[in-house]
């Protein structure tokens, strides 16, 4: 009797799940990478972990990690060499939002903050609320003034304050890329009471939108303006 296939743990869903060379619909002949294959690339190639650390994080064997990683690299090479469209979707995984890297039981979470609520425009936030967490418990909080900085300067500010996770409302593509380069995990599209969102995150049931996108130029954007007009939290993702 074959052994049941155990779900692999992943810590995030990719922010960008389709890569194509044109604005046309994704063709039927695209390359598909599973979420757990993507996770091995994220942990090993992007974060620089070894395969043993990756296996412990994903709660699977080192042999499984090796197989997933080899397949992911093969698909990446096809994507680069053949110019085919690629989609990251599907697989056999379970999402563990609050899981931390191997050997690290502490973290620092930042939330875009305004009067107790998650502020809905990352680039215009005037305040972050920082949460220090140890063993899944909030041990300290403080407010961090942005001093009028915006967009990429905010990422530098977060990095300087050793933040490794950001919860926010709307956020633009440039800021998302800057956060990724800084190694800060992003959970956008959140809304409501800031403290409650952090509690939900630590409990593994934060509602967020991994595909949140905000353009702050012009009118009518749906991420919510810094004046509180047009606020839409968007779709949620568990």
Short mmCIF file of N, CA, C and O in Angstrom, two decimals, residues 38-100:
data_model
loop_
_atom_site.label_atom_id
_atom_site.label_comp_id
_atom_site.label_asym_id
_atom_site.label_seq_id
_atom_site.Cartn_x
_atom_site.Cartn_y
_atom_site.Cartn_z
N UNK A 38 8.18 26.36 -5.52
CA UNK A 38 8.54 27.78 -5.34
C UNK A 38 9.16 28.02 -3.97
O UNK A 38 10.13 28.77 -3.84
N UNK A 39 8.63 27.35 -2.93
CA UNK A 39 9.12 27.57 -1.57
C UNK A 39 10.58 27.15 -1.44
O UNK A 39 11.37 27.80 -0.74
N UNK A 40 10.98 26.07 -2.11
CA UNK A 40 12.39 25.66 -2.03
C UNK A 40 13.30 26.70 -2.69
O UNK A 40 14.39 26.97 -2.19
N UNK A 41 12.85 27.29 -3.79
CA UNK A 41 13.63 28.35 -4.43
C UNK A 41 13.73 29.56 -3.51
O UNK A 41 14.80 30.17 -3.36
N UNK A 42 12.61 29.91 -2.86
CA UNK A 42 12.60 31.07 -1.96
C UNK A 42 13.55 30.87 -0.79
O UNK A 42 14.33 31.78 -0.43
N UNK A 43 13.50 29.69 -0.18
CA UNK A 43 14.32 29.45 1.01
C UNK A 43 15.79 29.23 0.68
O UNK A 43 16.67 29.78 1.34
N UNK A 44 16.07 28.44 -0.35
CA UNK A 44 17.46 28.07 -0.65
C UNK A 44 18.17 29.14 -1.47
O UNK A 44 19.25 29.62 -1.11
N UNK A 45 17.56 29.54 -2.59
CA UNK A 45 18.24 30.49 -3.48
C UNK A 45 18.09 31.94 -3.03
O UNK A 45 19.03 32.72 -3.11
N UNK A 46 16.89 32.31 -2.56
CA UNK A 46 16.64 33.71 -2.22
C UNK A 46 17.13 34.05 -0.81
O UNK A 46 17.80 35.06 -0.59
N UNK A 47 16.81 33.18 0.17
CA UNK A 47 17.19 33.46 1.56
C UNK A 47 18.53 32.83 1.94
O UNK A 47 19.08 33.14 2.99
N UNK A 48 19.06 31.94 1.10
CA UNK A 48 20.38 31.38 1.35
C UNK A 48 20.44 30.26 2.37
O UNK A 48 21.50 29.98 2.93
N UNK A 49 19.31 29.59 2.61
CA UNK A 49 19.31 28.48 3.56
C UNK A 49 19.91 27.24 2.92
O UNK A 49 19.91 27.09 1.69
N UNK A 50 20.40 26.30 3.76
CA UNK A 50 20.81 25.02 3.21
C UNK A 50 19.61 24.08 3.17
O UNK A 50 18.53 24.38 3.70
N UNK A 51 19.80 22.92 2.55
CA UNK A 51 18.66 22.02 2.34
C UNK A 51 18.16 21.42 3.65
O UNK A 51 16.96 21.14 3.79
N UNK A 52 19.03 21.25 4.61
CA UNK A 52 18.60 20.72 5.91
C UNK A 52 17.68 21.71 6.62
O UNK A 52 16.64 21.33 7.17
N UNK A 53 18.05 23.00 6.60
CA UNK A 53 17.20 24.03 7.20
C UNK A 53 15.87 24.13 6.46
O UNK A 53 14.80 24.29 7.07
N UNK A 54 15.94 24.04 5.13
CA UNK A 54 14.73 24.09 4.31
C UNK A 54 13.79 22.93 4.65
O UNK A 54 12.58 23.12 4.78
N UNK A 55 14.34 21.74 4.79
CA UNK A 55 13.53 20.56 5.11
C UNK A 55 12.84 20.71 6.46
O UNK A 55 11.67 20.36 6.62
N UNK A 56 13.56 21.26 7.45
CA UNK A 56 12.96 21.44 8.77
C UNK A 56 11.85 22.48 8.72
O UNK A 56 10.79 22.30 9.34
N UNK A 57 12.06 23.56 7.97
CA UNK A 57 11.04 24.60 7.84
C UNK A 57 9.79 24.07 7.16
O UNK A 57 8.67 24.38 7.56
N UNK A 58 9.97 23.25 6.13
CA UNK A 58 8.84 22.73 5.37
C UNK A 58 8.26 21.45 5.97
O UNK A 58 7.29 20.91 5.46
N UNK A 59 8.89 20.97 7.05
CA UNK A 59 8.42 19.78 7.76
C UNK A 59 8.33 18.57 6.83
O UNK A 59 7.32 17.87 6.75
N UNK A 60 9.42 18.35 6.12
CA UNK A 60 9.50 17.21 5.22
C UNK A 60 10.93 16.70 5.22
O UNK A 60 11.79 17.22 5.94
N UNK A 61 11.21 15.67 4.44
CA UNK A 61 12.55 15.09 4.42
C UNK A 61 13.47 15.89 3.51
O UNK A 61 13.04 16.61 2.61
N UNK A 62 14.77 15.73 3.76
CA UNK A 62 15.76 16.40 2.92
C UNK A 62 15.69 15.87 1.49
O UNK A 62 15.90 16.62 0.53
N UNK A 63 15.39 14.57 1.35
CA UNK A 63 15.25 14.00 0.01
C UNK A 63 14.10 14.63 -0.76
O UNK A 63 14.22 14.88 -1.97
N UNK A 64 12.99 14.91 -0.06
CA UNK A 64 11.85 15.57 -0.72
C UNK A 64 12.22 16.98 -1.15
O UNK A 64 11.85 17.42 -2.24
N UNK A 65 12.95 17.68 -0.28
CA UNK A 65 13.40 19.03 -0.63
C UNK A 65 14.30 19.00 -1.86
O UNK A 65 14.16 19.81 -2.78
N UNK A 66 15.23 18.04 -1.90
CA UNK A 66 16.14 17.92 -3.04
C UNK A 66 15.36 17.70 -4.33
O UNK A 66 15.64 18.32 -5.37
N UNK A 67 14.35 16.83 -4.27
CA UNK A 67 13.54 16.54 -5.46
C UNK A 67 12.75 17.77 -5.91
O UNK A 67 12.71 18.10 -7.10
N UNK A 68 12.11 18.46 -4.94
CA UNK A 68 11.34 19.66 -5.27
C UNK A 68 12.24 20.75 -5.84
O UNK A 68 11.89 21.43 -6.81
N UNK A 69 13.40 20.92 -5.22
CA UNK A 69 14.33 21.96 -5.64
C UNK A 69 14.86 21.70 -7.05
O UNK A 69 14.91 22.61 -7.89
N UNK A 70 15.22 20.45 -7.33
CA UNK A 70 15.71 20.10 -8.66
C UNK A 70 14.65 20.36 -9.72
O UNK A 70 14.94 20.87 -10.81
N UNK A 71 13.41 19.99 -9.41
CA UNK A 71 12.32 20.20 -10.37
C UNK A 71 12.05 21.69 -10.58
O UNK A 71 11.81 22.14 -11.71
N UNK A 72 12.10 22.45 -9.49
CA UNK A 72 11.88 23.90 -9.60
C UNK A 72 12.97 24.55 -10.45
O UNK A 72 12.69 25.40 -11.30
N UNK A 73 14.21 24.15 -10.23
CA UNK A 73 15.31 24.71 -11.02
C UNK A 73 15.19 24.32 -12.49
O UNK A 73 15.50 25.12 -13.39
N UNK A 74 14.75 23.10 -12.74
CA UNK A 74 14.55 22.67 -14.13
C UNK A 74 13.49 23.53 -14.82
O UNK A 74 13.66 23.95 -15.97
N UNK A 75 12.40 23.82 -14.10
CA UNK A 75 11.34 24.64 -14.68
C UNK A 75 11.80 26.08 -14.88
O UNK A 75 11.44 26.72 -15.88
N UNK A 76 12.58 26.59 -13.94
CA UNK A 76 13.12 27.94 -14.11
C UNK A 76 14.03 28.02 -15.34
O UNK A 76 14.00 29.00 -16.08
N UNK A 77 14.83 26.99 -15.54
CA UNK A 77 15.72 26.99 -16.70
C UNK A 77 14.92 26.93 -17.99
O UNK A 77 15.26 27.59 -18.98
N UNK A 78 13.83 26.16 -17.99
CA UNK A 78 12.96 26.12 -19.18
C UNK A 78 12.34 27.49 -19.43
O UNK A 78 12.25 27.95 -20.58
N UNK A 79 11.90 28.12 -18.34
CA UNK A 79 11.29 29.45 -18.46
C UNK A 79 12.26 30.44 -19.08
O UNK A 79 11.92 31.22 -19.97
N UNK A 80 13.51 30.39 -18.64
CA UNK A 80 14.51 31.32 -19.13
C UNK A 80 14.97 30.97 -20.54
O UNK A 80 15.17 31.85 -21.38
N UNK A 81 15.15 29.69 -20.80
CA UNK A 81 15.69 29.26 -22.08
C UNK A 81 14.65 29.24 -23.20
O UNK A 81 14.93 29.59 -24.34
N UNK A 82 13.42 28.84 -22.87
CA UNK A 82 12.39 28.66 -23.89
C UNK A 82 11.48 29.87 -24.04
O UNK A 82 10.74 29.97 -25.02
N UNK A 83 11.52 30.78 -23.06
CA UNK A 83 10.66 31.95 -23.12
C UNK A 83 9.19 31.61 -22.95
O UNK A 83 8.31 32.37 -23.38
N UNK A 84 8.90 30.48 -22.32
CA UNK A 84 7.51 30.08 -22.11
C UNK A 84 6.91 30.87 -20.95
O UNK A 84 7.62 31.41 -20.11
N UNK A 85 5.58 30.92 -20.92
CA UNK A 85 4.90 31.53 -19.78
C UNK A 85 5.01 30.58 -18.59
O UNK A 85 5.06 29.36 -18.74
N UNK A 86 5.08 31.16 -17.38
CA UNK A 86 5.14 30.34 -16.17
C UNK A 86 4.06 30.79 -15.19
O UNK A 86 3.83 31.99 -15.02
N UNK A 87 3.44 29.84 -14.54
CA UNK A 87 2.44 30.10 -13.51
C UNK A 87 2.83 29.35 -12.26
O UNK A 87 3.24 28.18 -12.33
N UNK A 88 2.76 30.01 -11.09
CA UNK A 88 3.01 29.35 -9.81
C UNK A 88 1.66 29.10 -9.16
O UNK A 88 0.97 30.05 -8.76
N UNK A 89 1.27 27.86 -9.06
CA UNK A 89 -0.04 27.52 -8.52
C UNK A 89 -0.10 26.03 -8.23
O UNK A 89 0.65 25.24 -8.80
N UNK A 90 -1.03 25.67 -7.33
CA UNK A 90 -1.28 24.26 -7.07
C UNK A 90 -0.19 23.60 -6.26
O UNK A 90 0.74 24.23 -5.76
N UNK A 91 -0.30 22.28 -6.13
CA UNK A 91 0.65 21.51 -5.36
C UNK A 91 0.00 20.84 -4.17
O UNK A 91 -1.23 20.78 -4.06
N UNK A 92 0.82 20.36 -3.28
CA UNK A 92 0.34 19.65 -2.09
C UNK A 92 1.00 20.29 -0.87
O UNK A 92 2.07 19.88 -0.44
N UNK A 93 0.38 21.33 -0.33
CA UNK A 93 1.00 22.11 0.73
C UNK A 93 -0.04 22.61 1.71
O UNK A 93 -1.25 22.59 1.45
N UNK A 94 0.44 23.04 2.87
CA UNK A 94 -0.40 23.73 3.85
C UNK A 94 0.31 25.01 4.23
O UNK A 94 1.54 25.04 4.34
N UNK A 95 -0.46 26.08 4.40
CA UNK A 95 0.12 27.40 4.67
C UNK A 95 0.27 27.62 6.16
O UNK A 95 -0.69 27.50 6.92
N UNK A 96 1.48 27.93 6.58
CA UNK A 96 1.78 28.20 7.99
C UNK A 96 2.29 29.62 8.08
O UNK A 96 3.48 29.88 7.94
N UNK A 97 1.39 30.58 8.31
CA UNK A 97 1.76 32.00 8.27
C UNK A 97 2.74 32.38 9.36
O UNK A 97 3.62 33.20 9.15
N UNK A 98 2.57 31.81 10.54
CA UNK A 98 3.34 32.29 11.69
C UNK A 98 4.64 31.56 11.90
O UNK A 98 5.39 31.89 12.81
N UNK A 99 4.95 30.56 11.07
CA UNK A 99 6.17 29.79 11.28
C UNK A 99 7.40 30.64 11.01
O UNK A 99 7.48 31.36 10.03
N UNK A 100 8.38 30.55 11.88
CA UNK A 100 9.60 31.34 11.77
C UNK A 100 10.76 30.48 11.31
O UNK A 100 10.72 29.26 11.41
#
